[in-house]
Short mmCIF file of C-alpha atoms in Angstrom, two decimals:
data_model
loop_
_atom_site.label_atom_id
_atom_site.label_comp_id
_atom_site.label_asym_id
_atom_site.label_seq_id
_atom_site.Cartn_x
_atom_site.Cartn_y
_atom_site.Cartn_z
CA UNK W 1 12.81 9.31 -35.81
CA UNK W 2 11.83 5.81 -36.87
CA UNK W 3 11.06 2.84 -34.66
CA UNK W 4 11.34 -0.80 -35.50
CA UNK W 5 7.96 -2.36 -34.97
CA UNK W 6 7.29 -6.05 -35.41
CA UNK W 7 3.54 -6.45 -35.69
CA UNK W 8 1.75 -9.32 -37.40
CA UNK W 9 -0.05 -8.70 -40.68
CA UNK W 10 -3.26 -9.88 -39.06
CA UNK W 11 -2.96 -7.26 -36.34
CA UNK W 12 -2.35 -4.52 -38.92
CA UNK W 13 -5.44 -5.58 -40.86
CA UNK W 14 -7.48 -5.64 -37.68
CA UNK W 15 -6.40 -2.08 -36.95
CA UNK W 16 -7.80 -0.86 -40.26
CA UNK W 17 -11.08 -2.73 -39.73
CA UNK W 18 -11.47 -1.36 -36.22
CA UNK W 19 -11.01 2.22 -37.37
CA UNK W 20 -13.93 1.77 -39.77
CA UNK W 21 -16.16 -0.01 -37.27
CA UNK W 22 -19.02 1.61 -35.42
CA UNK W 23 -18.43 1.30 -31.70
CA UNK W 24 -20.84 -0.51 -29.42
CA UNK W 25 -21.17 0.21 -25.72
CA UNK W 26 -17.82 0.13 -23.97
CA UNK W 27 -16.80 -2.88 -21.93
CA UNK W 28 -17.38 -2.60 -18.21
CA UNK W 29 -13.69 -2.19 -17.47
CA UNK W 30 -14.50 -1.46 -13.82
CA UNK W 31 -14.60 -5.23 -13.33
CA UNK W 32 -10.96 -5.66 -14.36
CA UNK W 33 -8.95 -7.75 -11.93
CA UNK W 34 -5.76 -9.80 -11.81
CA UNK W 35 -4.95 -13.17 -13.35
CA UNK W 36 -3.55 -16.44 -12.01
CA UNK W 37 -5.02 -15.71 -8.55
CA UNK W 38 -2.04 -13.42 -8.08
CA UNK W 39 -2.65 -9.74 -7.22
CA UNK W 40 1.02 -9.03 -7.94
CA UNK W 41 0.36 -9.38 -11.66
CA UNK W 42 -1.18 -5.93 -12.00
CA UNK W 43 -1.61 -2.55 -10.36
CA UNK W 44 -4.89 -1.06 -11.60
CA UNK W 45 -4.43 2.70 -11.73
CA UNK W 46 -7.89 3.66 -13.02
CA UNK W 47 -10.78 2.57 -15.21
CA UNK W 48 -13.31 4.37 -17.35
CA UNK W 49 -15.84 3.53 -20.05
CA UNK W 50 -13.09 3.10 -22.62
CA UNK W 51 -10.49 1.01 -20.84
CA UNK W 52 -8.22 0.30 -17.89
CA UNK W 53 -4.94 2.02 -17.03
CA UNK W 54 -2.55 -0.47 -15.47
CA UNK W 55 0.95 -0.47 -14.07
CA UNK W 56 3.49 -3.09 -13.20
CA UNK W 57 3.65 -4.06 -9.52
CA UNK W 58 7.37 -4.84 -9.55
CA UNK W 59 10.09 -4.24 -12.14
CA UNK W 60 10.85 -7.22 -14.33
CA UNK W 61 7.47 -8.93 -13.98
CA UNK W 62 4.57 -9.57 -16.33
CA UNK W 63 1.41 -7.45 -16.33
CA UNK W 64 -1.89 -9.33 -16.58
CA UNK W 65 -5.31 -7.65 -16.60
CA UNK W 66 -8.21 -10.11 -16.33
CA UNK W 67 -11.88 -9.69 -17.20
CA UNK W 68 -14.56 -12.29 -18.03
CA UNK W 69 -17.06 -12.03 -20.86
CA UNK W 70 -20.09 -11.99 -18.57
CA UNK W 71 -18.60 -8.72 -17.26
CA UNK W 72 -18.28 -7.42 -20.82
CA UNK W 73 -21.28 -8.53 -22.87
CA UNK W 74 -24.66 -6.83 -22.66
CA UNK W 75 -26.15 -10.29 -23.20
CA UNK W 76 -23.89 -13.12 -21.93
CA UNK W 77 -25.58 -15.47 -24.42
CA UNK W 78 -23.80 -13.54 -27.17
CA UNK W 79 -20.62 -15.41 -26.28
CA UNK W 80 -21.78 -18.00 -28.84
CA UNK W 81 -21.83 -15.33 -31.56
CA UNK W 82 -18.32 -13.98 -31.10
CA UNK W 83 -15.98 -14.72 -33.98
CA UNK W 84 -13.18 -12.20 -33.53
CA UNK W 85 -12.17 -9.21 -31.46
CA UNK W 86 -9.72 -6.32 -31.44
CA UNK W 87 -8.32 -4.09 -28.71
CA UNK W 88 -5.74 -1.36 -28.31
CA UNK W 89 -2.68 -1.17 -26.07
CA UNK W 90 -1.10 2.18 -25.19
CA UNK W 91 2.25 2.51 -23.42
CA UNK W 92 2.99 5.91 -21.86
CA UNK W 93 6.22 7.17 -20.33
CA UNK W 94 8.74 5.32 -22.51
CA UNK W 95 10.81 8.37 -23.52
CA UNK W 96 14.16 8.47 -21.73
CA UNK W 97 13.97 4.87 -20.54
CA UNK W 98 16.44 2.11 -21.33
CA UNK W 99 13.70 -0.45 -22.00
CA UNK W 100 14.76 -2.83 -24.76
CA UNK W 101 11.32 -3.79 -26.00
CA UNK W 102 7.63 -4.10 -25.20
CA UNK W 103 5.27 -6.86 -26.17
CA UNK W 104 2.33 -8.96 -25.19
CA UNK W 105 -1.00 -10.32 -26.26
CA UNK W 106 -4.40 -11.53 -25.17
CA UNK W 107 -5.43 -14.92 -23.88
CA UNK W 108 -9.00 -14.96 -25.22
CA UNK W 109 -10.74 -17.73 -23.27
CA UNK W 110 -9.59 -20.61 -25.47
CA UNK W 111 -6.86 -19.19 -27.71
CA UNK W 112 -4.14 -16.57 -27.90
CA UNK W 113 -4.27 -13.39 -29.93
CA UNK W 114 -1.86 -12.64 -32.76
CA UNK W 115 0.36 -10.89 -30.13
CA UNK W 116 2.78 -8.01 -30.75
CA UNK W 117 6.34 -6.83 -30.14
CA UNK W 118 7.73 -3.29 -30.45
CA UNK W 119 11.43 -2.37 -30.35
CA UNK W 120 12.96 1.07 -29.78
CA UNK W 121 15.51 2.74 -32.03
CA UNK W 122 18.94 1.47 -31.07
CA UNK W 123 21.63 4.14 -31.17
CA UNK W 124 25.33 3.72 -32.03
CA UNK W 125 26.35 4.37 -28.43
CA UNK W 126 24.22 1.49 -27.18
CA UNK W 127 21.39 3.64 -25.86
CA UNK W 128 17.81 3.42 -27.06
CA UNK W 129 15.31 6.05 -28.12
CA UNK W 130 11.55 5.80 -27.63
CA UNK W 131 8.61 7.98 -28.42
CA UNK W 132 6.91 8.74 -25.11
CA UNK W 133 3.71 7.02 -26.25
CA UNK W 134 3.45 3.84 -28.30
CA UNK W 135 0.09 2.47 -29.49
CA UNK W 136 -0.42 -1.06 -30.79
CA UNK W 137 -3.54 -3.00 -31.83
CA UNK W 138 -3.96 -6.74 -31.43
CA UNK W 139 -6.68 -9.20 -32.40
CA UNK W 140 -7.96 -12.73 -31.84
CA UNK W 141 -10.24 -15.13 -33.72
CA UNK W 142 -12.22 -18.17 -32.70
CA UNK W 143 -11.89 -20.14 -35.90
CA UNK W 144 -13.32 -23.46 -34.71
CA UNK W 145 -16.68 -24.19 -33.07
CA UNK W 146 -14.80 -26.00 -30.31
CA UNK W 147 -13.05 -22.75 -29.40
CA UNK W 148 -16.28 -20.92 -28.60
CA UNK W 149 -16.89 -20.93 -24.81
CA UNK W 150 -20.25 -22.17 -23.59
CA UNK W 151 -20.32 -20.07 -20.42
CA UNK W 152 -19.45 -16.37 -20.57
CA UNK W 153 -18.61 -16.32 -16.85
CA UNK W 154 -15.87 -18.88 -17.49
CA UNK W 155 -14.55 -17.13 -20.60
CA UNK W 156 -11.69 -15.07 -19.25
CA UNK W 157 -9.82 -12.47 -21.27
CA UNK W 158 -6.30 -11.84 -19.95
CA UNK W 159 -4.54 -8.82 -21.48
CA UNK W 160 -0.80 -9.21 -20.97
CA UNK W 161 2.56 -7.54 -21.31
CA UNK W 162 5.22 -10.21 -21.04
CA UNK W 163 8.30 -8.17 -21.87
CA UNK W 164 9.17 -8.15 -18.14
CA UNK W 165 10.66 -4.68 -18.54
CA UNK W 166 11.33 -2.17 -15.77
CA UNK W 167 8.10 -0.21 -16.01
CA UNK W 168 7.91 0.76 -12.33
CA UNK W 169 11.27 2.53 -12.17
CA UNK W 170 10.56 4.25 -15.48
CA UNK W 171 7.01 5.32 -14.59
CA UNK W 172 5.48 3.53 -17.58
CA UNK W 173 1.75 2.79 -17.64
CA UNK W 174 -0.17 0.49 -19.95
CA UNK W 175 -3.73 1.19 -21.09
CA UNK W 176 -5.91 -1.58 -22.49
CA UNK W 177 -8.84 -0.06 -24.31
CA UNK W 178 -11.20 -0.04 -27.30
CA UNK W 179 -12.27 -3.65 -27.02
CA UNK W 180 -14.53 -4.56 -29.97
CA UNK W 181 -16.15 -7.94 -30.50
CA UNK W 182 -17.65 -9.07 -33.81
CA UNK W 183 -19.75 -11.94 -35.16
CA UNK W 184 -18.94 -13.79 -38.40
CA UNK W 185 -20.83 -11.20 -40.46
CA UNK W 186 -18.77 -8.35 -39.07
CA UNK W 187 -21.53 -6.98 -36.83
CA UNK W 188 -20.28 -5.57 -33.56
CA UNK W 189 -21.65 -7.27 -30.46
CA UNK W 190 -23.12 -5.00 -27.79
CA UNK W 191 -21.28 -4.63 -24.51
CA UNK W 192 -22.34 -3.53 -21.05
CA UNK W 193 -22.45 0.07 -19.97
CA UNK W 194 -19.58 1.12 -17.73
CA UNK W 195 -20.70 0.78 -14.11
CA UNK W 196 -17.52 1.30 -12.19
CA UNK W 197 -17.48 5.05 -11.72
CA UNK W 198 -18.19 5.74 -8.07
CA UNK W 199 -18.56 9.47 -8.67
CA UNK W 200 -22.30 9.48 -9.56
CA UNK W 201 -23.18 7.68 -6.32
CA UNK W 202 -21.03 10.06 -4.30
CA UNK W 203 -22.62 13.07 -5.96
CA UNK W 204 -26.08 11.87 -4.94
CA UNK W 205 -25.15 11.90 -1.24
CA UNK W 206 -25.62 15.69 -0.76
CA UNK W 207 -29.10 15.43 -2.30
CA UNK W 208 -30.06 12.82 0.29
CA UNK W 209 -28.78 15.06 3.08
CA UNK W 210 -30.81 18.05 1.84
CA UNK W 211 -33.82 17.35 4.14
CA UNK W 212 -31.48 17.51 7.16
CA UNK W 213 -30.48 21.03 6.10
CA UNK W 214 -34.15 22.07 6.11
CA UNK W 215 -34.70 20.86 9.69
CA UNK W 216 -33.41 24.09 11.33
CA UNK W 217 -36.14 26.04 9.50
CA UNK W 218 -38.81 24.10 11.41
CA UNK W 219 -36.97 24.55 14.73
CA UNK W 220 -36.92 28.35 14.48
CA UNK W 221 -40.55 28.68 13.49
CA UNK W 222 -42.49 31.17 15.69
CA UNK W 223 -44.84 28.46 16.93
CA UNK W 224 -42.00 26.73 18.78
CA UNK W 225 -41.30 29.87 20.87
CA UNK W 226 -44.99 30.20 21.84
CA UNK W 227 -45.19 26.58 22.83
CA UNK W 228 -42.25 26.79 25.19
CA UNK W 229 -43.93 29.59 27.21
CA UNK W 230 -47.54 28.40 27.29
CA UNK W 231 -46.94 24.74 28.03
CA UNK W 232 -43.95 24.70 30.31
CA UNK W 233 -43.68 21.46 32.28
CA UNK W 234 -40.64 22.40 34.32
CA UNK W 235 -38.63 19.69 32.53
CA UNK W 236 -35.66 21.41 30.91
CA UNK W 237 -34.15 18.31 29.29
CA UNK W 238 -33.55 18.51 25.53
CA UNK W 239 -35.20 15.14 25.00
CA UNK W 240 -38.56 16.43 26.26
CA UNK W 241 -38.72 19.55 24.13
CA UNK W 242 -40.26 17.86 21.09
CA UNK W 243 -43.13 16.28 23.06
CA UNK W 244 -43.81 19.55 24.87
CA UNK W 245 -44.09 21.35 21.55
CA UNK W 246 -46.60 18.79 20.24
CA UNK W 247 -48.85 18.99 23.35
CA UNK W 248 -48.72 22.75 23.37
CA UNK W 249 -49.79 22.84 19.76
CA UNK W 250 -52.93 20.87 20.56
CA UNK W 251 -53.67 23.12 23.53
CA UNK W 252 -53.30 26.21 21.38
CA UNK W 253 -55.83 24.89 18.87
CA UNK W 254 -58.29 24.05 21.67
CA UNK W 255 -57.92 27.56 23.11
CA UNK W 256 -58.75 29.14 19.77
CA UNK W 257 -61.92 27.06 19.53
CA UNK W 258 -63.06 28.19 22.99
CA UNK W 259 -62.76 31.81 21.86
#
């Protein structure tokens, strides 16, 4: 089965270059948010060190995933060294849908990417046929010095699908991943480590609680039974037990010295 794919020559060349490139640290995709101050532009399904899985909020609307370069670069000052970048878009769940096309691009702080459009195979009966997964690569370039942002925190990258298809009713997700940024010499610019996974912090919680599990061992020590008998104060309240044990311990030591 063949699909009609309309992808710019520049994007195709970028794909070949990216495959040969050595990857730097992955972008901190955990910081991905929504664009245009509108949370209805994206439903973030998950993030990891490689990318963000997104979904449409409502059928027939655009998808826009926003991240700023200070959230991406290991050194925000490197924004001045960026010349071009590539990234990958993966659509999953297209098989069996009646979606007529998918497409989008990247608004890269000051300019748009080369963008892309992918069409399904159109059948004689008017239906369409898709592979379940479609992968496209897109790129951008800052060709002029005036295009280079001065402040990485103000340099927003907005990854978009503007086909306005019915992704929700067809259970289609979009993954933006494999972001690579290069200087004019083709060197890849280092990116931040992924910091969004909450799992490591959650896994540390049991370790912090470990001392609490050891507390019962001290409470059942033989000394505590001796103390209760030899230094009874007649106060049976639970709050007083600890102080009684401490006093009794001192008394026991003094008694041993007298012997």
